Coordinates of C-alpha atoms in Angstrom, one line a residue:
Chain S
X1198 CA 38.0 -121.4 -110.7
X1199 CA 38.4 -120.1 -114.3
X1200 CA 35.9 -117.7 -115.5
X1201 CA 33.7 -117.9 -118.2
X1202 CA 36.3 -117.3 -121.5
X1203 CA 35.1 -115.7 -124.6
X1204 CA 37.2 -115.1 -127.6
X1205 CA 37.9 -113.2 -129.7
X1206 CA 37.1 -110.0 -127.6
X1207 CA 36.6 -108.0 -130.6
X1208 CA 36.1 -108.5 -134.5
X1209 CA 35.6 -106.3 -137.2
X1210 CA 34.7 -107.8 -140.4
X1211 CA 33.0 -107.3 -143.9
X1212 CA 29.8 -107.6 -144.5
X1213 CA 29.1 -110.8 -146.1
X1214 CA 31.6 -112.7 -144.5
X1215 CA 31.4 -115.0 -141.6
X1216 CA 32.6 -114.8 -137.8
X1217 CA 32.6 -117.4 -135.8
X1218 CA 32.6 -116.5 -131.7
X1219 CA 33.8 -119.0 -129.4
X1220 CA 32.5 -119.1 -125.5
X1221 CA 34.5 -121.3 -122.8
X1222 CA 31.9 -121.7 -119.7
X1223 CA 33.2 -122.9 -116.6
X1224 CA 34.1 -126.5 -116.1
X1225 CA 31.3 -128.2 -114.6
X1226 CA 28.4 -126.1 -116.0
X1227 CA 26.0 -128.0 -118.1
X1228 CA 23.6 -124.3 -118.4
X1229 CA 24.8 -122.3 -121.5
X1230 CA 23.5 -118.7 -122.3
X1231 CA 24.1 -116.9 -125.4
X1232 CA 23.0 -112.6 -125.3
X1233 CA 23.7 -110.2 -127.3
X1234 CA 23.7 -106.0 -127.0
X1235 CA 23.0 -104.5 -130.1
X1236 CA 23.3 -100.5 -130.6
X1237 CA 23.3 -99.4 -127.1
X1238 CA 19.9 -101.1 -126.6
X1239 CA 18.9 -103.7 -124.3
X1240 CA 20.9 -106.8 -123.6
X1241 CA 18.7 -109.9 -125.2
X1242 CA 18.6 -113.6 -124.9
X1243 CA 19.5 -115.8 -127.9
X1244 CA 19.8 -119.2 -126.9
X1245 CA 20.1 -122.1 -124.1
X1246 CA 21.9 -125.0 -124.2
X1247 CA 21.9 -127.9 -121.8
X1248 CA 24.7 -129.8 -122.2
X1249 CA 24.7 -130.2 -126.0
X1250 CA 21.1 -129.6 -126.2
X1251 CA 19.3 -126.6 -127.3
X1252 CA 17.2 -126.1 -124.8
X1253 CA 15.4 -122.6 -125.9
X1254 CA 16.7 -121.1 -129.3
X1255 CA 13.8 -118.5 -129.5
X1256 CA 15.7 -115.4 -129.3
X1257 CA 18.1 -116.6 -132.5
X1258 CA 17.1 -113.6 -134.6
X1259 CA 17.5 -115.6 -138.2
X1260 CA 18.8 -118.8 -139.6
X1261 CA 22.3 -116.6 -140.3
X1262 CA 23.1 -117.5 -137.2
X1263 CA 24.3 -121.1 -136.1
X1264 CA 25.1 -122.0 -132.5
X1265 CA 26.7 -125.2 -131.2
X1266 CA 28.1 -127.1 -128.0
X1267 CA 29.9 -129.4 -129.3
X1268 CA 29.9 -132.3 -126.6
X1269 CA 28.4 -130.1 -123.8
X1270 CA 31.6 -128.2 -123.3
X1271 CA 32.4 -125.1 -125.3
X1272 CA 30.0 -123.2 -127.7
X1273 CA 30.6 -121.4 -131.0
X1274 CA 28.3 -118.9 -132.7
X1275 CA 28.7 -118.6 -136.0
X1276 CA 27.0 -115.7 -138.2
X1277 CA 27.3 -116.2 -142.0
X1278 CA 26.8 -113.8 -143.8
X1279 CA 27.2 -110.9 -141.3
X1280 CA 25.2 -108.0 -141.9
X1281 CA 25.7 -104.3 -140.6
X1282 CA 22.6 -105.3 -138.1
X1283 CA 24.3 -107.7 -136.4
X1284 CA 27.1 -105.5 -135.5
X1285 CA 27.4 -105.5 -130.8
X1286 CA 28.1 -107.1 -127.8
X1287 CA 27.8 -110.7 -127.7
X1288 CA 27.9 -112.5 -124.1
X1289 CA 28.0 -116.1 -123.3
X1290 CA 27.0 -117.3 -119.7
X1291 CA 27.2 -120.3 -117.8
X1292 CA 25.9 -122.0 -114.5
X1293 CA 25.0 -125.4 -112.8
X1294 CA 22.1 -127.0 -113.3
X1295 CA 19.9 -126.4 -110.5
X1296 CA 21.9 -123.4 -109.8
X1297 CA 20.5 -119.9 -109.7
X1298 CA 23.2 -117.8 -110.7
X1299 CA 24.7 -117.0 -113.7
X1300 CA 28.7 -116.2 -114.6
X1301 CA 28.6 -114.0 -117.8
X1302 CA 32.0 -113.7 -119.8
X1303 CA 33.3 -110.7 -120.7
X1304 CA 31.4 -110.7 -124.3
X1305 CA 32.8 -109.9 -127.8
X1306 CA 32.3 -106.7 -129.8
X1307 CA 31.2 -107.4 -133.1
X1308 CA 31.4 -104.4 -135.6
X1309 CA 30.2 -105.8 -139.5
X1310 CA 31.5 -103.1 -142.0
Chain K
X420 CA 5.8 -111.1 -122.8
X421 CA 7.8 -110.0 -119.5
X422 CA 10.1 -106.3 -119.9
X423 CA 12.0 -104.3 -117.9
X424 CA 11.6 -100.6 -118.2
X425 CA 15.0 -98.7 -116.9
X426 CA 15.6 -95.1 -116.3
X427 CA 18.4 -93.8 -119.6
X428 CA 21.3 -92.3 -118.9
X429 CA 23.5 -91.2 -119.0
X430 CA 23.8 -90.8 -115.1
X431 CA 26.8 -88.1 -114.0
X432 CA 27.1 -87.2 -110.6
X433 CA 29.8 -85.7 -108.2
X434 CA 31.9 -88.5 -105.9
X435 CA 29.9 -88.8 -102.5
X436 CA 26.4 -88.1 -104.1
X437 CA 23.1 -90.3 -103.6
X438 CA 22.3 -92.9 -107.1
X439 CA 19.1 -93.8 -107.8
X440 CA 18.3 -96.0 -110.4
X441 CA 14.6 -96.6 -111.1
X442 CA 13.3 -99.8 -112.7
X443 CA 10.1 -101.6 -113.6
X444 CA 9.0 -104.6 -114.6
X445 CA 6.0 -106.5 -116.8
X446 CA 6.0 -109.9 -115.8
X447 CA 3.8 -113.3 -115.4
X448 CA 4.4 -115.2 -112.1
X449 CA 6.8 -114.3 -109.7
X450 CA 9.8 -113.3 -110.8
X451 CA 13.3 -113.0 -109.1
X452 CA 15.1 -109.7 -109.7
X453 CA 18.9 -108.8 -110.2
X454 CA 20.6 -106.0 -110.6
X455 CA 24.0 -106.2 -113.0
X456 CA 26.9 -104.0 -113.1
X457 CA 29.7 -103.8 -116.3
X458 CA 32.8 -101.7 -115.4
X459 CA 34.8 -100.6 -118.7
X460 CA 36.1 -103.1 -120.8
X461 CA 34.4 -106.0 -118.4
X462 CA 31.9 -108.4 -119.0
X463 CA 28.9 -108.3 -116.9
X464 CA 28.6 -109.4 -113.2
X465 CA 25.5 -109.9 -110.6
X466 CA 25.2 -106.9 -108.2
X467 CA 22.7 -108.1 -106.4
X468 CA 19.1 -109.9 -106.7
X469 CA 15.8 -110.5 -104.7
X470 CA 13.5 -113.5 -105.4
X471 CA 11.0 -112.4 -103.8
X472 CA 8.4 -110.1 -102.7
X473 CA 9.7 -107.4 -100.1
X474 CA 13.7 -109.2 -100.3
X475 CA 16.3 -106.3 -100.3
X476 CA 19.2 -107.0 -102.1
X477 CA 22.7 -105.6 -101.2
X478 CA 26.1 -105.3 -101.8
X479 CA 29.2 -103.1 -102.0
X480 CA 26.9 -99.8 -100.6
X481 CA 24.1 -100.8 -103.4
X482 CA 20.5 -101.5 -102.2
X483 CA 17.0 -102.7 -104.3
X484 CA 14.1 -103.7 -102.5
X485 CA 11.6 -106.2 -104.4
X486 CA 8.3 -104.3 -104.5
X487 CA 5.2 -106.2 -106.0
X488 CA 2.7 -103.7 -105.5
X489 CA 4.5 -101.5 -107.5
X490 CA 6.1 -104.1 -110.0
X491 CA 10.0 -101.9 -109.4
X492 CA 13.4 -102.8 -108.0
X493 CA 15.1 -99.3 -107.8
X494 CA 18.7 -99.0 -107.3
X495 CA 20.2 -96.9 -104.4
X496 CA 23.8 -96.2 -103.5
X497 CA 24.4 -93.4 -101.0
X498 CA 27.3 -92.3 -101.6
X499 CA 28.8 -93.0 -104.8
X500 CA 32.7 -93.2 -105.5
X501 CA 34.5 -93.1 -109.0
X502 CA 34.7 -96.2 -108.9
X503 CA 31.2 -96.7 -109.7
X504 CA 31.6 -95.3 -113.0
X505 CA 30.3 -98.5 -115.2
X506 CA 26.5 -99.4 -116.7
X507 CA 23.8 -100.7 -114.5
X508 CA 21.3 -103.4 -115.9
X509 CA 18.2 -104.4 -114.2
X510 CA 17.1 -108.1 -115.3
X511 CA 14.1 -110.4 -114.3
X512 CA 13.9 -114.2 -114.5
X513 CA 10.8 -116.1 -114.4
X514 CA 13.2 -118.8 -112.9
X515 CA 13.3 -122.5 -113.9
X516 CA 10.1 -122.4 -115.9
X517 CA 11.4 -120.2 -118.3
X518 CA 15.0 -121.8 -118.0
X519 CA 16.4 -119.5 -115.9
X520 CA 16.2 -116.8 -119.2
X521 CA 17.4 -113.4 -118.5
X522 CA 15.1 -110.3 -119.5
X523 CA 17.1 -106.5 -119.2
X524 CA 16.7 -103.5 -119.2
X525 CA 18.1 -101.0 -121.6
X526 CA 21.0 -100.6 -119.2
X527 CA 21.9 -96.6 -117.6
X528 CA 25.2 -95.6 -117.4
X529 CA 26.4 -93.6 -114.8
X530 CA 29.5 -91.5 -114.7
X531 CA 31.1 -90.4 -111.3
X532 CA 33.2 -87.9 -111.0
X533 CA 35.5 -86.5 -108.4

């Protein structure tokens, strides 16, 4: 089966301006994760979606930052305006419901300028 | 709130030597345990994971054993190849309670060479 897709696998923009990632989960997968590594430091939850839902959006650091699944499929995180803060590695991850296991995408490198 | 305290790295040992990787954990509950690996310029993937008490987990030469008493999950290779040049995160979930919600480590990275 496909992987988990995440795109683009790196961006470099201004600060100010907005970036929209875009995370693919596997077909079948109703459980979707955003995480994100900033600066070399721990890896931290962001969000959880079931199906379309948000199920837990406690770790979305500010309202800069929008997430969606539009019709329980794929995801998009947008960030407007970017600041220099939110610059490093964003990962998306999906599973089944019911399913221990996660599949984590390859993430996207964010760098805000 | 749960954490996971990780040995920093970087890690750089000679191909063929013994890895240890020591973690901890703060957590409510009973909480499984994974251990994940990202090689260069690849997203993460599960190493291996224990969800409970005393469970070993293992695979490709890696070993963590589940120690409550202790709260740690350490991570053991014994003889390390090149290959297993890449960053090691240890994670806890509090399982479907918490919605399956991932907690890491600060990650080590470990550098083999030959």
């Amino acid at each position: 089966e496909a992987g988990v897709t995440q795109f683009p696998s790196h961006s470099v923009i201004e600060k100010g301006q907005t970036v929209t990632l875009r995370c693919d989960p596997i077909s079948g997968h109703d459980n979707l994760y955003w995480y994100r590594r900033v600066m070399g430091k721990e890896i931290k939850f962001l969000l959880h979606f079931v199906k379309e839902s948000k199920q837990d959006e406690s770790g979305m650091p500010n309202n800069r930052f929008l997430a969606e699944r539009t019709g329980g499929t794929y995801s998009t995180l947008k960030v407007q305006p970017a600041e220099l803060e939110d610059s490093g590695v964003y990962f998306c991850a999906s599973s089944q419901v019911g399913f221990y296991g996660y599949t984590f995408g390859s993430g996207t490198r964010l760098t805000v300028v | 709130g749960d954490s996971v305290t990780q040995m920093e790295g970087p890690v750089t040992l000679s191909e063929e030597a013994f890895l240890t990787i020591n973690c901890t954990y703060t957590a409510t509950g009973y909480p499984s345990l994974f251990w994940y690996v990202q090689y260069p310029g690849e997203g993460l993937q599960l190493l291996l994971k224990a969800t409970k008490a005393d469970d070993k987990g293992s695979n490709k030469g890696f070993e963590a054993t589940y120690r409550k008493e202790t709260t740690s999950f350490h991570l053991e290779k014994g003889s390390v190849q090149v290959s297993d040049s890449a960053v090691y995160f240890c994670a806890l979930s509090g399982g479907k309670a918490a919605g399956n919600k991932l907690t890491f480590g600060g990650g080590t990275r470990v550098l083999v060479k030959p």
